[in-house]
Amino acid sequence: MAERGTDGEPGPETYESAFDAAVAADERIEPRDWMPDAYRATLVRQIAQHAHSEIIGMMPEANWLSRAPSLRRKAILMAKVQDEAGHGLYLYGAAETLGTGRDELLDKLHSGRQKYSSIFNYPTLTWADVGAIGWLVDGAAITNQVPLCRCSYGPYARAMVRICKEESFHQRQGYELLLVLSRGTDAQHAMAQDAIDRWWWPSLMMFGPPDDESAHSAQSMAWKIKRHSNDELRQRFVDICVPQAEALGLTLPDPDLRWNEEAGHWDFGAIDWGEFKAVLKGNGPCNEQRISQRRRAHEDGAWVRDAAAAHARKRQEAASR
Ligand code: FAQ
């Protein structure tokens, strides 16, 4: 029997068991529902890192907007980069429903107190990198995010449904771009292969540390925030990519890739976790550049925020007259 508080209201144990029962029954937890503080904090941490990844993730591809090889490619890339901004907005909105505002989260990003995905600390050296990001980075993002559509927290799960639809368009544009290059001139094929050589391993790192080093997985899976472990999703991604690489006529840069008949999966080589840790510590090739560009963009946008606030104030004053 659940405890009752002294004033006759249900005690904390009642709320906690209602929360546990809702999670066990695969029901959604909604913003006004009671939730454990640690559940709320875990969601804010993950959603914030995800939102930051979306807006920092605009930078590597935006680098190629002015140099896209045709008007069509430029229009597609502009739409994709704008989609990423939209994803950031949905996700900051989802975090807001947990009581943490965008200003606070951006402040944590800018001061290095919150992370964003390691992948966006690598440079985009050629046009083929736009294809590699679409195929591999968006592909990894979809593999990770489709199960998040069933996340126990309602606003995050619902945001993921729309995000995944858009990411799937992103993945296809990257695949198609690489296919054209791969079937193009020798120089174009070589450029596509070089991009895959550089983006393959960092893409595998997007899924996070191996399961036995993942600090949050067990609890997040018990709460049904995460539905699969980091290693399970990484394996799923490898299994999807191997036949796609073959269809593209490109080679994944891993001599240890081998079909494992017994396991029904592709075995793959060792990931350089030293590199992953260095990137997380701020020592990747572009960490400094990304964060200083983000801070500058935020400062440059101050007048827009001020103008929007002044406009909202004026409307409110007019309405109350
Ligand atoms: N990079 O215990 P775990 C995209 C951190 S969106 C940086 O395993 P968890 C779209 C982790 O935060 C890409 N940090 O953690 C796009 C934790 O640090 P903390 C982003 C990482 O949360 C495409 C620590 O390591 N997607 O690409 C990374 O259970 C193209 C311990 O790790 C999401 O955020 C990493 N790769 O699992 C945009 C999806 N991995 O907080 C533009 C949602 C781990 O203790 C262009 N997030 N860390 O200081 C998730 O599914 C999870 O948060 C994981 C990590 C799987 C990323």
Coordinates of C-alpha atoms and ligand atoms in Angstrom, one line a residue:
M1 CA 0.0 0.0 0.0
A2 CA 1.5 3.4 -0.9
E3 CA 2.2 5.9 1.8
R4 CA 0.0 8.9 2.3
G5 CA 1.2 12.3 3.3
T6 CA 0.1 13.9 6.6
D7 CA -2.4 16.2 4.8
G8 CA -4.2 13.3 3.1
E9 CA -2.5 13.9 -0.2
P10 CA -0.8 10.9 -1.9
G11 CA 2.8 10.5 -0.5
P12 CA 5.9 10.4 -2.7
E13 CA 5.8 6.6 -3.0
T14 CA 2.4 6.8 -4.6
Y15 CA 3.7 9.1 -7.3
E16 CA 6.8 7.0 -7.8
S17 CA 4.9 3.8 -8.2
A18 CA 2.5 5.5 -10.7
F19 CA 5.6 6.6 -12.6
D20 CA 7.1 3.1 -12.5
A21 CA 3.8 1.5 -13.6
A22 CA 3.5 4.0 -16.5
V23 CA 7.0 3.2 -17.7
A24 CA 6.5 -0.5 -17.3
A25 CA 3.2 -0.3 -19.3
D26 CA 5.0 1.6 -22.1
E27 CA 2.8 4.7 -21.4
R28 CA 4.1 8.2 -22.1
I29 CA 5.3 10.4 -19.3
E30 CA 4.1 14.0 -20.0
P31 CA 5.4 17.3 -18.7
R32 CA 2.9 17.7 -15.9
D33 CA 3.3 14.2 -14.6
W34 CA 5.4 13.5 -11.6
M35 CA 8.8 12.2 -12.5
P36 CA 12.0 11.4 -10.5
D37 CA 14.5 14.3 -10.4
A38 CA 17.1 12.0 -11.9
Y39 CA 14.8 11.1 -14.8
R40 CA 14.2 14.8 -15.5
A41 CA 18.0 15.5 -15.3
T42 CA 18.9 12.6 -17.6
L43 CA 16.4 13.8 -20.2
V44 CA 17.6 17.4 -20.0
R45 CA 21.2 16.2 -20.4
Q46 CA 20.5 14.0 -23.4
I47 CA 18.0 16.3 -25.1
A48 CA 20.3 19.3 -24.6
Q49 CA 23.3 17.4 -26.1
H50 CA 21.1 16.4 -29.0
A51 CA 19.8 20.0 -29.6
H52 CA 23.3 21.3 -29.4
S53 CA 24.4 18.7 -32.0
E54 CA 21.8 19.8 -34.4
I55 CA 22.8 23.5 -34.4
I56 CA 26.6 22.9 -34.3
G57 CA 26.0 20.2 -36.9
M58 CA 24.8 22.9 -39.3
M59 CA 28.4 24.3 -39.5
P60 CA 30.4 21.5 -41.4
E61 CA 27.9 21.4 -44.3
A62 CA 27.2 25.2 -44.3
N63 CA 30.8 25.4 -45.2
W64 CA 29.9 24.1 -48.7
L65 CA 26.8 26.2 -49.3
S66 CA 28.6 28.9 -51.3
R67 CA 30.6 26.3 -53.2
A68 CA 27.9 23.7 -54.1
P69 CA 28.5 22.6 -57.7
S70 CA 25.0 23.4 -59.1
L71 CA 21.9 25.4 -58.2
R72 CA 20.0 22.2 -57.5
R73 CA 22.7 20.9 -55.1
K74 CA 22.8 24.3 -53.4
A75 CA 19.0 24.4 -52.9
I76 CA 19.0 20.8 -51.5
L77 CA 21.9 21.6 -49.1
M78 CA 20.3 24.8 -47.9
A79 CA 17.0 23.0 -47.2
K80 CA 19.0 20.3 -45.2
V81 CA 20.9 22.8 -43.2
Q82 CA 17.7 24.7 -42.4
D83 CA 16.1 21.4 -41.3
E84 CA 18.9 21.0 -38.8
A85 CA 18.1 24.4 -37.3
G86 CA 14.5 23.3 -37.0
H87 CA 15.5 20.1 -35.2
G88 CA 17.4 22.2 -32.7
L89 CA 14.3 24.2 -32.1
Y90 CA 12.0 21.2 -31.6
L91 CA 14.6 19.8 -29.2
Y92 CA 15.1 23.0 -27.2
G93 CA 11.3 23.1 -27.0
A94 CA 11.2 19.6 -25.6
A95 CA 13.8 20.5 -23.0
E96 CA 11.8 23.6 -22.1
T97 CA 8.8 21.3 -21.1
L98 CA 11.1 19.9 -18.4
G99 CA 11.7 23.3 -17.0
T100 CA 15.0 24.2 -18.6
G101 CA 15.0 27.2 -20.9
R102 CA 17.0 27.6 -24.1
D103 CA 19.1 30.5 -22.7
E104 CA 20.4 28.3 -19.9
L105 CA 21.2 25.4 -22.2
L106 CA 23.0 27.7 -24.8
D107 CA 24.9 29.2 -21.9
K108 CA 26.1 25.7 -20.9
L109 CA 27.0 24.9 -24.5
H110 CA 29.0 28.1 -25.0
S111 CA 30.9 27.7 -21.7
G112 CA 31.7 24.0 -22.5
R113 CA 29.6 22.6 -19.7
Q114 CA 27.4 20.6 -22.1
K115 CA 28.5 18.4 -24.9
Y116 CA 27.5 18.1 -28.5
S117 CA 28.2 15.1 -30.8
S118 CA 31.8 14.3 -31.4
I119 CA 31.2 13.9 -35.1
F120 CA 30.9 17.7 -35.7
N121 CA 34.5 18.3 -34.7
Y122 CA 35.8 17.0 -38.0
P123 CA 36.4 19.2 -41.0
T124 CA 34.6 19.1 -44.4
L125 CA 37.5 19.2 -46.8
T126 CA 35.8 18.4 -50.1
W127 CA 32.3 18.5 -51.7
A128 CA 32.2 14.7 -51.2
D129 CA 32.1 15.3 -47.4
V130 CA 28.6 16.6 -47.8
G131 CA 27.6 13.3 -49.3
A132 CA 29.5 11.4 -46.6
I133 CA 27.7 13.4 -43.8
G134 CA 24.3 12.7 -45.4
W135 CA 24.9 9.0 -45.9
L136 CA 26.9 8.2 -42.8
V137 CA 26.2 10.9 -40.2
D138 CA 22.5 11.2 -40.9
G139 CA 22.3 7.4 -41.4
A140 CA 23.9 6.9 -37.9
A141 CA 21.5 9.6 -36.5
I142 CA 18.5 7.8 -37.9
T143 CA 19.6 4.4 -36.6
N144 CA 20.0 6.0 -33.1
Q145 CA 16.9 8.1 -33.3
V146 CA 14.2 5.8 -34.7
P147 CA 14.1 3.9 -31.3
L148 CA 13.9 7.3 -29.6
C149 CA 10.4 7.8 -31.2
R150 CA 9.4 5.3 -28.5
C151 CA 11.1 7.1 -25.7
S152 CA 9.1 7.2 -22.5
Y153 CA 9.0 11.0 -22.4
G154 CA 6.2 12.2 -24.7
P155 CA 7.6 15.6 -26.0
Y156 CA 11.0 14.1 -26.9
A157 CA 9.4 11.0 -28.6
R158 CA 7.0 13.2 -30.6
A159 CA 9.8 15.5 -31.7
M160 CA 11.8 12.5 -32.9
V161 CA 9.0 11.3 -35.2
R162 CA 9.3 14.5 -37.4
I163 CA 13.1 14.7 -37.1
C164 CA 13.5 11.1 -38.3
K165 CA 11.3 11.7 -41.4
E166 CA 13.5 14.7 -42.3
E167 CA 16.8 12.8 -41.5
S168 CA 15.7 10.1 -43.9
F169 CA 15.5 12.6 -46.7
H170 CA 19.0 13.9 -45.6
Q171 CA 20.4 10.4 -45.7
R172 CA 19.1 9.7 -49.2
Q173 CA 20.4 13.0 -50.6
G174 CA 23.9 12.1 -49.2
Y175 CA 23.7 8.6 -50.7
E176 CA 22.6 9.9 -54.1
L177 CA 25.3 12.6 -54.1
L178 CA 27.9 9.9 -53.4
L179 CA 26.5 7.6 -56.0
V180 CA 26.9 10.3 -58.7
L181 CA 30.5 11.0 -57.6
S182 CA 31.3 7.3 -57.3
R183 CA 30.1 6.7 -60.9
G184 CA 31.7 9.9 -62.2
T185 CA 35.3 10.6 -63.3
D186 CA 38.2 8.8 -61.6
A187 CA 38.9 12.0 -59.6
Q188 CA 35.3 12.2 -58.4
H189 CA 35.3 8.6 -57.4
A190 CA 38.6 9.1 -55.5
M191 CA 37.1 12.1 -53.8
A192 CA 34.1 10.1 -52.6
Q193 CA 36.3 7.3 -51.4
D194 CA 38.5 9.7 -49.5
A195 CA 35.5 11.2 -47.8
I196 CA 34.3 7.7 -46.7
D197 CA 37.8 6.9 -45.4
R198 CA 37.7 10.0 -43.2
W199 CA 34.1 9.8 -42.0
W200 CA 33.6 6.1 -41.4
W201 CA 35.2 5.7 -38.0
P202 CA 34.0 8.9 -36.5
S203 CA 30.5 7.9 -37.5
L204 CA 30.8 4.7 -35.5
M205 CA 31.8 6.8 -32.5
M206 CA 28.5 8.8 -32.7
F207 CA 26.8 5.9 -30.9
G208 CA 28.8 6.6 -27.8
P209 CA 31.3 4.6 -25.7
P210 CA 31.2 0.8 -25.6
D211 CA 28.4 -0.7 -23.4
D212 CA 30.8 -1.6 -20.6
E213 CA 32.0 2.0 -20.4
S214 CA 28.6 3.7 -20.9
A215 CA 27.8 5.5 -17.7
H216 CA 24.1 6.2 -18.4
S217 CA 22.9 3.3 -20.6
A218 CA 21.6 0.9 -17.9
Q219 CA 19.5 3.5 -16.1
S220 CA 18.3 5.2 -19.4
M221 CA 17.2 1.8 -20.7
A222 CA 15.4 0.9 -17.4
W223 CA 13.5 4.2 -17.8
K224 CA 12.9 3.4 -21.5
I225 CA 14.5 6.7 -22.6
K226 CA 17.0 4.5 -24.6
R227 CA 15.6 1.3 -26.1
H228 CA 18.9 -0.2 -27.2
S229 CA 22.5 -0.1 -26.0
N230 CA 25.2 1.9 -27.8
D231 CA 26.9 -1.3 -29.1
E232 CA 23.6 -2.8 -30.4
L233 CA 22.8 0.3 -32.4
R234 CA 26.4 0.6 -33.7
Q235 CA 26.2 -3.0 -34.9
R236 CA 22.8 -2.3 -36.6
F237 CA 24.4 0.6 -38.4
V238 CA 27.4 -1.4 -39.6
D239 CA 25.0 -4.1 -40.9
I240 CA 23.0 -1.5 -42.8
C241 CA 26.1 0.2 -44.3
V242 CA 28.1 -2.7 -45.6
P243 CA 25.7 -3.6 -48.5
Q244 CA 25.0 0.1 -49.2
A245 CA 28.8 0.7 -49.6
E246 CA 28.9 -2.2 -52.0
A247 CA 26.0 -0.7 -54.0
L248 CA 27.8 2.7 -54.0
G249 CA 31.0 1.0 -55.3
L250 CA 32.9 2.4 -52.3
T251 CA 35.1 0.6 -49.8
L252 CA 34.6 0.9 -46.0
P253 CA 38.1 1.5 -44.6
D254 CA 38.1 -1.5 -42.3
P255 CA 40.2 -4.6 -43.3
D256 CA 38.5 -6.6 -40.4
L257 CA 35.0 -6.3 -41.8
R258 CA 33.8 -9.9 -42.1
W259 CA 30.4 -11.5 -42.3
N260 CA 29.8 -13.6 -39.2
E261 CA 27.4 -16.4 -40.2
E262 CA 26.8 -17.6 -36.7
A263 CA 26.0 -14.1 -35.3
G264 CA 24.2 -13.0 -38.4
H265 CA 26.1 -9.7 -38.3
W266 CA 29.2 -8.0 -39.8
D267 CA 32.2 -8.2 -37.5
F268 CA 34.2 -5.0 -37.6
G269 CA 37.6 -3.8 -36.4
A270 CA 38.6 -2.0 -33.2
I271 CA 37.5 1.6 -32.8
D272 CA 40.1 4.1 -31.7
W273 CA 38.5 5.1 -28.3
G274 CA 41.6 7.2 -27.6
E275 CA 40.6 9.5 -30.5
F276 CA 36.9 9.6 -29.2
K277 CA 38.0 10.7 -25.7
A278 CA 40.4 13.3 -27.1
V279 CA 37.6 14.8 -29.2
L280 CA 35.2 14.8 -26.2
K281 CA 37.9 16.6 -24.2
G282 CA 38.0 19.4 -26.7
N283 CA 41.0 18.3 -28.7
G284 CA 39.4 17.2 -32.0
P285 CA 40.4 19.0 -35.2
C286 CA 37.6 21.6 -35.1
N287 CA 36.4 21.9 -31.5
E288 CA 37.7 25.4 -31.0
Q289 CA 36.5 26.6 -34.3
R290 CA 33.0 25.2 -33.9
I291 CA 32.5 26.7 -30.4
S292 CA 34.0 30.1 -31.2
Q293 CA 31.8 30.3 -34.4
R294 CA 28.7 29.4 -32.3
R295 CA 29.5 32.0 -29.7
R296 CA 30.0 34.6 -32.4
A297 CA 26.7 33.7 -34.1
H298 CA 25.0 34.0 -30.7
E299 CA 26.5 37.4 -30.1
D300 CA 25.7 38.6 -33.6
G301 CA 22.1 37.5 -33.1
A302 CA 21.6 39.6 -30.0
W303 CA 19.8 42.4 -31.9
V304 CA 17.3 39.9 -33.3
R305 CA 16.4 38.6 -29.8
D306 CA 16.2 42.1 -28.5
A307 CA 13.9 43.2 -31.4
A308 CA 11.7 40.1 -31.0
A309 CA 11.4 40.8 -27.2
A310 CA 10.6 44.5 -27.8
H311 CA 8.0 43.5 -30.4
A312 CA 6.3 41.0 -28.0
R313 CA 6.3 43.7 -25.3
K314 CA 4.6 46.2 -27.6
R315 CA 2.0 43.7 -28.6
Q316 CA 1.3 42.9 -25.0
E317 CA 1.0 46.6 -24.1
A318 CA -1.4 47.2 -27.0
A319 CA -3.5 44.2 -26.0
S320 CA -3.8 45.3 -22.4
R321 CA -4.9 48.9 -23.3
Ligands
FAQ1 N1 29.7 12.7 -28.7 O1 26.7 6.9 -21.0 P1 26.8 7.3 -22.4 C1 22.7 14.4 -35.7 C2 28.9 11.4 -23.9 S1 22.3 14.4 -34.1 C3 29.8 13.5 -27.6 O2 26.8 6.2 -23.4 P2 24.2 8.3 -23.2 C4 21.8 15.0 -36.7 C5 27.5 11.3 -23.2 O3 26.8 12.5 -23.4 C6 23.7 13.6 -33.2 N2 29.5 13.0 -26.4 O4 25.7 8.5 -22.6 C7 22.6 15.7 -37.7 C8 28.0 11.2 -21.8 O5 28.5 12.4 -21.3 P3 28.0 13.2 -19.9 C9 23.4 13.6 -31.8 C10 29.1 11.7 -26.3 O6 23.6 9.7 -23.1 C11 23.1 15.1 -38.8 C12 29.2 10.3 -21.9 O7 29.7 10.4 -23.2 N3 22.5 12.6 -31.5 O8 23.7 13.9 -35.9 C13 29.0 10.9 -27.5 O9 23.5 7.2 -22.4 C14 23.9 15.8 -39.7 C15 28.9 8.8 -21.6 O10 28.1 8.2 -22.6 C16 22.0 12.5 -30.2 O11 22.3 13.2 -29.4 C17 29.3 11.4 -28.7 N4 29.3 10.7 -29.8 O12 24.4 7.8 -24.7 C18 22.8 17.1 -37.5 C19 21.0 11.4 -30.1 N5 28.6 9.7 -27.1 O13 26.6 13.7 -20.3 C20 23.5 17.8 -38.5 C21 20.4 11.4 -28.7 C22 28.5 9.7 -25.7 O14 27.9 12.1 -18.9 C23 24.0 17.2 -39.6 N6 21.4 10.9 -27.7 N7 28.8 10.9 -25.3 O15 28.9 14.3 -19.7 C24 21.7 9.6 -27.4 O16 21.1 8.7 -28.0 C25 22.7 9.4 -26.3 O17 22.9 10.5 -25.6 C26 24.1 8.8 -26.9 C27 25.0 8.7 -25.6 C28 23.9 7.5 -27.6 C29 24.7 9.8 -27.8

